[in-house]
């Protein structure tokens, strides 16, 4: 009996919360709809005849209420309450506008974290010439935050602390959202111990954000280095089939960082760590915008390579490319993205007061959900064959629920990816061999990579490029060559034995810091005489003081830094999904609940409003 009683209490609690959510959603819908009507009819509630000179309600407001309640088939009392709220806010905004015109003091609407539910929206006055750091300090002081553990988002961008508000496009009446990096305890438990725990948690989250940034930068930089994929993980850019593609150097690193931040943001979202997810996704958006490349059909994937395995990820999940695809074709997996897109469009339209549009999109989402629903017994059958649950879901959706076809599809995809991994590994091995060969001839690493890139991987062409353009690698070779003494007689004799002039041999060895191979190759390429610009380069460099070897005092700190970098990289790799189509996989359990919830809101708009 007690168990049943507890169950009944919990069920009642859930139903009450559901009713509260429904009432709140319906009120927001009516607010959006009435705001839309007022805008269409060009009604200015803060002016006569709706507001008198004392800013009190005008008689004409009653007629307006009657008109809109009839139009919406809603209770007049409910409409009157909402219109009065809109009128009061309009007066408040108008007062702020007048104040801004006369004093230059702008008003910012501040949205506080969800834990402050009783007072989530507040107004803050400030001048716009102050910096983002000043605004953050003011918000922290006004609303009781710790300054270093909040972030401010305005106009969908994270506020930059070093720039002024004006430089960042902040205007009067703008909306600012406060993200708190710590999770606060209930007010009744706010004692010293709780505050200390919150402070430590905030520090931990901030460190995680910084480690995320550092880890992504390291992985992106490794792509520009010569690394062994068997021992050192790195990021690469690939097309939808998993094959590496070439990206302009000016865009490559930014694109890697963008997609890396996007992956990390998705991982935080899955764990419901929204306070950290949003900054990551905002950083991803910033780097995506800075690339200015890649149309939808050619948009690349990010790969992790090395001893952690191989994965790739389409970063443009949930975008508005639906009109470019035919959903009736063999793209069952991609339908998941459109289900999410329709669901988001339905929610947005509902909260914008567009009930019919909301219903249309939500019904589209429901229809796709029915198509994408997977019989658990079919997933179980594929699990018995040795496939993962994720592979089973993706395979069944790609094959319209046919178990036999899905098994074949998954097996073929496994073989295809294994072949691609093998080919990419072989390409990397050949590139490493070519770079090491050029390094063995005396060329610096950066120059060898650059020449191979220009030559499309052809070693002979790369060598010709290096020989024809010594200035592209000569400066780099200075930093990689330890010898800065005058060339030895033995080295000069070697070049003379090869048939070069004694004076030219001495100058060449001086330019190339005693490297006989480079000196011989360059002399041979230029007919036995160094070009004048190289001779001048040798004279200039002769006066350059040698760099002393670094002492060993920093060994301990260097080891610590290396450990921290390893930790940062490992945290990134842990959150990169193992399956290349992870972004297409979903059990759709959450989507099913939200679709049903918002469809109930849409279907009950009029009846609920009449009851009120």
PDB file of C-alpha atoms in Angstrom, residues 85-247:
ATOM      1  CA  UNK A  85       1.598  43.319 -19.296  1.00  0.00           C
ATOM      2  CA  UNK A  86       2.657  44.250 -22.828  1.00  0.00           C
ATOM      3  CA  UNK A  87       1.483  47.857 -22.278  1.00  0.00           C
ATOM      4  CA  UNK A  88       3.449  48.216 -19.023  1.00  0.00           C
ATOM      5  CA  UNK A  89       6.591  46.844 -20.639  1.00  0.00           C
ATOM      6  CA  UNK A  90       6.134  49.215 -23.587  1.00  0.00           C
ATOM      7  CA  UNK A  91       5.880  52.195 -21.212  1.00  0.00           C
ATOM      8  CA  UNK A  92       8.972  50.992 -19.365  1.00  0.00           C
ATOM      9  CA  UNK A  93      10.833  50.640 -22.637  1.00  0.00           C
ATOM     10  CA  UNK A  94       9.676  54.054 -23.807  1.00  0.00           C
ATOM     11  CA  UNK A  95      10.950  55.644 -20.614  1.00  0.00           C
ATOM     12  CA  UNK A  96      14.278  53.968 -21.173  1.00  0.00           C
ATOM     13  CA  UNK A  97      14.409  55.217 -24.771  1.00  0.00           C
ATOM     14  CA  UNK A  98      13.843  58.797 -23.655  1.00  0.00           C
ATOM     15  CA  UNK A  99      16.490  58.429 -20.986  1.00  0.00           C
ATOM     16  CA  UNK A 100      18.955  57.023 -23.536  1.00  0.00           C
ATOM     17  CA  UNK A 101      18.355  59.938 -25.917  1.00  0.00           C
ATOM     18  CA  UNK A 102      18.966  62.544 -23.241  1.00  0.00           C
ATOM     19  CA  UNK A 103      21.712  60.945 -21.138  1.00  0.00           C
ATOM     20  CA  UNK A 104      23.321  58.314 -23.392  1.00  0.00           C
ATOM     21  CA  UNK A 105      22.697  55.666 -20.735  1.00  0.00           C
ATOM     22  CA  UNK A 106      21.558  52.446 -22.424  1.00  0.00           C
ATOM     23  CA  UNK A 107      19.311  49.778 -20.923  1.00  0.00           C
ATOM     24  CA  UNK A 108      20.294  46.110 -21.206  1.00  0.00           C
ATOM     25  CA  UNK A 109      17.794  43.346 -20.535  1.00  0.00           C
ATOM     26  CA  UNK A 110      19.618  40.700 -18.502  1.00  0.00           C
ATOM     27  CA  UNK A 111      18.477  37.074 -18.473  1.00  0.00           C
ATOM     28  CA  UNK A 112      19.809  35.265 -15.418  1.00  0.00           C
ATOM     29  CA  UNK A 113      20.514  31.519 -14.982  1.00  0.00           C
ATOM     30  CA  UNK A 114      17.631  29.122 -14.418  1.00  0.00           C
ATOM     31  CA  UNK A 115      18.324  28.727 -10.691  1.00  0.00           C
ATOM     32  CA  UNK A 116      17.061  32.300 -10.207  1.00  0.00           C
ATOM     33  CA  UNK A 117      13.601  31.395 -11.476  1.00  0.00           C
ATOM     34  CA  UNK A 118      11.732  34.017  -9.439  1.00  0.00           C
ATOM     35  CA  UNK A 119      13.512  36.845 -11.178  1.00  0.00           C
ATOM     36  CA  UNK A 120      15.070  35.650 -14.425  1.00  0.00           C
ATOM     37  CA  UNK A 121      14.849  38.902 -16.401  1.00  0.00           C
ATOM     38  CA  UNK A 122      16.248  42.208 -15.160  1.00  0.00           C
ATOM     39  CA  UNK A 123      17.158  45.619 -16.527  1.00  0.00           C
ATOM     40  CA  UNK A 124      20.627  47.089 -16.194  1.00  0.00           C
ATOM     41  CA  UNK A 125      21.652  50.624 -17.155  1.00  0.00           C
ATOM     42  CA  UNK A 126      25.100  51.301 -18.574  1.00  0.00           C
ATOM     43  CA  UNK A 127      27.027  53.400 -21.059  1.00  0.00           C
ATOM     44  CA  UNK A 128      28.170  51.691 -24.231  1.00  0.00           C
ATOM     45  CA  UNK A 129      31.749  52.946 -24.301  1.00  0.00           C
ATOM     46  CA  UNK A 130      32.739  50.619 -21.441  1.00  0.00           C
ATOM     47  CA  UNK A 131      34.511  47.324 -22.129  1.00  0.00           C
ATOM     48  CA  UNK A 132      33.032  43.860 -21.964  1.00  0.00           C
ATOM     49  CA  UNK A 133      35.061  43.268 -18.809  1.00  0.00           C
ATOM     50  CA  UNK A 134      33.458  46.328 -17.196  1.00  0.00           C
ATOM     51  CA  UNK A 135      29.967  45.064 -18.079  1.00  0.00           C
ATOM     52  CA  UNK A 136      30.767  41.636 -16.684  1.00  0.00           C
ATOM     53  CA  UNK A 137      31.946  43.235 -13.433  1.00  0.00           C
ATOM     54  CA  UNK A 138      28.788  45.328 -13.240  1.00  0.00           C
ATOM     55  CA  UNK A 139      26.522  42.329 -13.808  1.00  0.00           C
ATOM     56  CA  UNK A 140      28.446  40.270 -11.264  1.00  0.00           C
ATOM     57  CA  UNK A 141      28.184  43.031  -8.658  1.00  0.00           C
ATOM     58  CA  UNK A 142      24.513  43.767  -9.350  1.00  0.00           C
ATOM     59  CA  UNK A 143      23.232  40.186  -9.326  1.00  0.00           C
ATOM     60  CA  UNK A 144      25.644  38.558  -6.890  1.00  0.00           C
ATOM     61  CA  UNK A 145      27.893  36.452  -9.120  1.00  0.00           C
ATOM     62  CA  UNK A 146      31.588  35.689  -8.895  1.00  0.00           C
ATOM     63  CA  UNK A 147      32.996  37.705 -11.763  1.00  0.00           C
ATOM     64  CA  UNK A 148      35.482  35.155 -13.068  1.00  0.00           C
ATOM     65  CA  UNK A 149      32.861  32.415 -13.273  1.00  0.00           C
ATOM     66  CA  UNK A 150      30.261  33.940 -15.556  1.00  0.00           C
ATOM     67  CA  UNK A 151      30.132  34.480 -19.309  1.00  0.00           C
ATOM     68  CA  UNK A 152      27.885  36.951 -21.128  1.00  0.00           C
ATOM     69  CA  UNK A 153      26.203  36.170 -24.465  1.00  0.00           C
ATOM     70  CA  UNK A 154      24.814  39.076 -26.531  1.00  0.00           C
ATOM     71  CA  UNK A 155      23.537  38.841 -30.114  1.00  0.00           C
ATOM     72  CA  UNK A 156      24.368  35.095 -30.163  1.00  0.00           C
ATOM     73  CA  UNK A 157      28.058  35.845 -29.480  1.00  0.00           C
ATOM     74  CA  UNK A 158      30.127  35.556 -26.369  1.00  0.00           C
ATOM     75  CA  UNK A 159      31.036  39.012 -25.053  1.00  0.00           C
ATOM     76  CA  UNK A 160      34.705  39.851 -25.601  1.00  0.00           C
ATOM     77  CA  UNK A 161      36.209  41.340 -22.476  1.00  0.00           C
ATOM     78  CA  UNK A 162      38.849  43.528 -24.114  1.00  0.00           C
ATOM     79  CA  UNK A 163      36.597  45.376 -26.583  1.00  0.00           C
ATOM     80  CA  UNK A 164      34.064  48.110 -25.913  1.00  0.00           C
ATOM     81  CA  UNK A 165      30.345  47.360 -26.081  1.00  0.00           C
ATOM     82  CA  UNK A 166      29.983  49.675 -29.097  1.00  0.00           C
ATOM     83  CA  UNK A 167      32.706  47.783 -31.000  1.00  0.00           C
ATOM     84  CA  UNK A 168      30.790  44.548 -30.420  1.00  0.00           C
ATOM     85  CA  UNK A 169      27.474  45.901 -31.722  1.00  0.00           C
ATOM     86  CA  UNK A 170      25.819  46.196 -28.315  1.00  0.00           C
ATOM     87  CA  UNK A 171      22.929  48.689 -28.491  1.00  0.00           C
ATOM     88  CA  UNK A 172      20.214  50.109 -26.295  1.00  0.00           C
ATOM     89  CA  UNK A 173      17.535  47.563 -25.289  1.00  0.00           C
ATOM     90  CA  UNK A 174      19.749  44.615 -26.254  1.00  0.00           C
ATOM     91  CA  UNK A 175      19.274  41.273 -24.488  1.00  0.00           C
ATOM     92  CA  UNK A 176      22.164  39.726 -22.533  1.00  0.00           C
ATOM     93  CA  UNK A 177      22.206  36.143 -21.254  1.00  0.00           C
ATOM     94  CA  UNK A 178      24.329  35.257 -18.229  1.00  0.00           C
ATOM     95  CA  UNK A 179      25.970  31.824 -18.223  1.00  0.00           C
ATOM     96  CA  UNK A 180      27.119  30.688 -14.813  1.00  0.00           C
ATOM     97  CA  UNK A 181      29.997  28.223 -14.830  1.00  0.00           C
ATOM     98  CA  UNK A 182      29.124  26.866 -11.425  1.00  0.00           C
ATOM     99  CA  UNK A 183      26.128  24.906 -10.268  1.00  0.00           C
ATOM    100  CA  UNK A 184      24.661  26.603  -7.159  1.00  0.00           C
ATOM    101  CA  UNK A 185      23.115  24.641  -4.305  1.00  0.00           C
ATOM    102  CA  UNK A 186      19.678  25.445  -2.923  1.00  0.00           C
ATOM    103  CA  UNK A 187      19.469  28.743  -1.081  1.00  0.00           C
ATOM    104  CA  UNK A 188      18.876  27.008   2.260  1.00  0.00           C
ATOM    105  CA  UNK A 189      22.224  25.190   1.943  1.00  0.00           C
ATOM    106  CA  UNK A 190      24.295  28.249   1.084  1.00  0.00           C
ATOM    107  CA  UNK A 191      26.760  27.920   3.945  1.00  0.00           C
ATOM    108  CA  UNK A 192      30.504  28.166   3.862  1.00  0.00           C
ATOM    109  CA  UNK A 193      31.054  24.540   2.856  1.00  0.00           C
ATOM    110  CA  UNK A 194      28.579  24.732  -0.031  1.00  0.00           C
ATOM    111  CA  UNK A 195      30.123  27.965  -1.322  1.00  0.00           C
ATOM    112  CA  UNK A 196      33.569  26.401  -1.152  1.00  0.00           C
ATOM    113  CA  UNK A 197      32.367  23.409  -3.146  1.00  0.00           C
ATOM    114  CA  UNK A 198      30.741  25.665  -5.721  1.00  0.00           C
ATOM    115  CA  UNK A 199      33.911  27.709  -6.016  1.00  0.00           C
ATOM    116  CA  UNK A 200      35.965  24.560  -6.623  1.00  0.00           C
ATOM    117  CA  UNK A 201      33.433  23.301  -9.148  1.00  0.00           C
ATOM    118  CA  UNK A 202      33.520  26.608 -11.001  1.00  0.00           C
ATOM    119  CA  UNK A 203      37.309  26.499 -11.120  1.00  0.00           C
ATOM    120  CA  UNK A 204      37.164  22.933 -12.400  1.00  0.00           C
ATOM    121  CA  UNK A 205      34.725  23.862 -15.189  1.00  0.00           C
ATOM    122  CA  UNK A 206      36.816  26.860 -16.211  1.00  0.00           C
ATOM    123  CA  UNK A 207      39.909  24.636 -16.335  1.00  0.00           C
ATOM    124  CA  UNK A 208      37.977  22.121 -18.465  1.00  0.00           C
ATOM    125  CA  UNK A 209      37.090  24.871 -20.917  1.00  0.00           C
ATOM    126  CA  UNK A 210      40.721  25.972 -21.095  1.00  0.00           C
ATOM    127  CA  UNK A 211      41.902  22.361 -21.506  1.00  0.00           C
ATOM    128  CA  UNK A 212      39.393  21.908 -24.304  1.00  0.00           C
ATOM    129  CA  UNK A 213      40.792  24.931 -26.129  1.00  0.00           C
ATOM    130  CA  UNK A 214      44.392  23.827 -25.611  1.00  0.00           C
ATOM    131  CA  UNK A 215      43.703  20.233 -26.621  1.00  0.00           C
ATOM    132  CA  UNK A 216      42.015  21.282 -29.867  1.00  0.00           C
ATOM    133  CA  UNK A 217      44.840  23.670 -30.707  1.00  0.00           C
ATOM    134  CA  UNK A 218      47.428  20.923 -30.148  1.00  0.00           C
ATOM    135  CA  UNK A 219      45.540  18.431 -32.339  1.00  0.00           C
ATOM    136  CA  UNK A 220      45.054  21.030 -35.088  1.00  0.00           C
ATOM    137  CA  UNK A 221      48.742  22.018 -34.971  1.00  0.00           C
ATOM    138  CA  UNK A 222      49.828  18.389 -35.204  1.00  0.00           C
ATOM    139  CA  UNK A 223      48.187  18.179 -38.618  1.00  0.00           C
ATOM    140  CA  UNK A 224      50.787  20.690 -39.802  1.00  0.00           C
ATOM    141  CA  UNK A 225      53.639  18.692 -38.274  1.00  0.00           C
ATOM    142  CA  UNK A 226      55.276  15.442 -39.250  1.00  0.00           C
ATOM    143  CA  UNK A 227      53.741  12.891 -36.907  1.00  0.00           C
ATOM    144  CA  UNK A 228      53.499   9.126 -36.884  1.00  0.00           C
ATOM    145  CA  UNK A 229      49.784   8.189 -36.879  1.00  0.00           C
ATOM    146  CA  UNK A 230      50.644   4.920 -35.112  1.00  0.00           C
ATOM    147  CA  UNK A 231      51.863   6.736 -32.005  1.00  0.00           C
ATOM    148  CA  UNK A 232      50.537  10.305 -32.134  1.00  0.00           C
ATOM    149  CA  UNK A 233      46.840  11.203 -32.567  1.00  0.00           C
ATOM    150  CA  UNK A 234      46.035  14.197 -34.753  1.00  0.00           C
ATOM    151  CA  UNK A 235      43.118  15.716 -36.643  1.00  0.00           C
ATOM    152  CA  UNK A 236      42.595  15.592 -40.374  1.00  0.00           C
ATOM    153  CA  UNK A 237      40.028  16.901 -42.858  1.00  0.00           C
ATOM    154  CA  UNK A 238      38.095  14.352 -44.919  1.00  0.00           C
ATOM    155  CA  UNK A 239      35.152  14.196 -47.283  1.00  0.00           C
ATOM    156  CA  UNK A 240      31.957  12.228 -46.593  1.00  0.00           C
ATOM    157  CA  UNK A 241      33.570   8.928 -47.625  1.00  0.00           C
ATOM    158  CA  UNK A 242      36.390   9.341 -45.102  1.00  0.00           C
ATOM    159  CA  UNK A 243      39.176  10.212 -47.543  1.00  0.00           C
ATOM    160  CA  UNK A 244      41.512  13.094 -46.715  1.00  0.00           C
ATOM    161  CA  UNK A 245      41.044  16.240 -48.781  1.00  0.00           C
ATOM    162  CA  UNK A 246      43.159  19.315 -49.293  1.00  0.00           C
ATOM    163  CA  UNK A 247      42.091  22.532 -47.611  1.00  0.00           C
TER     164      UNK A 247
END
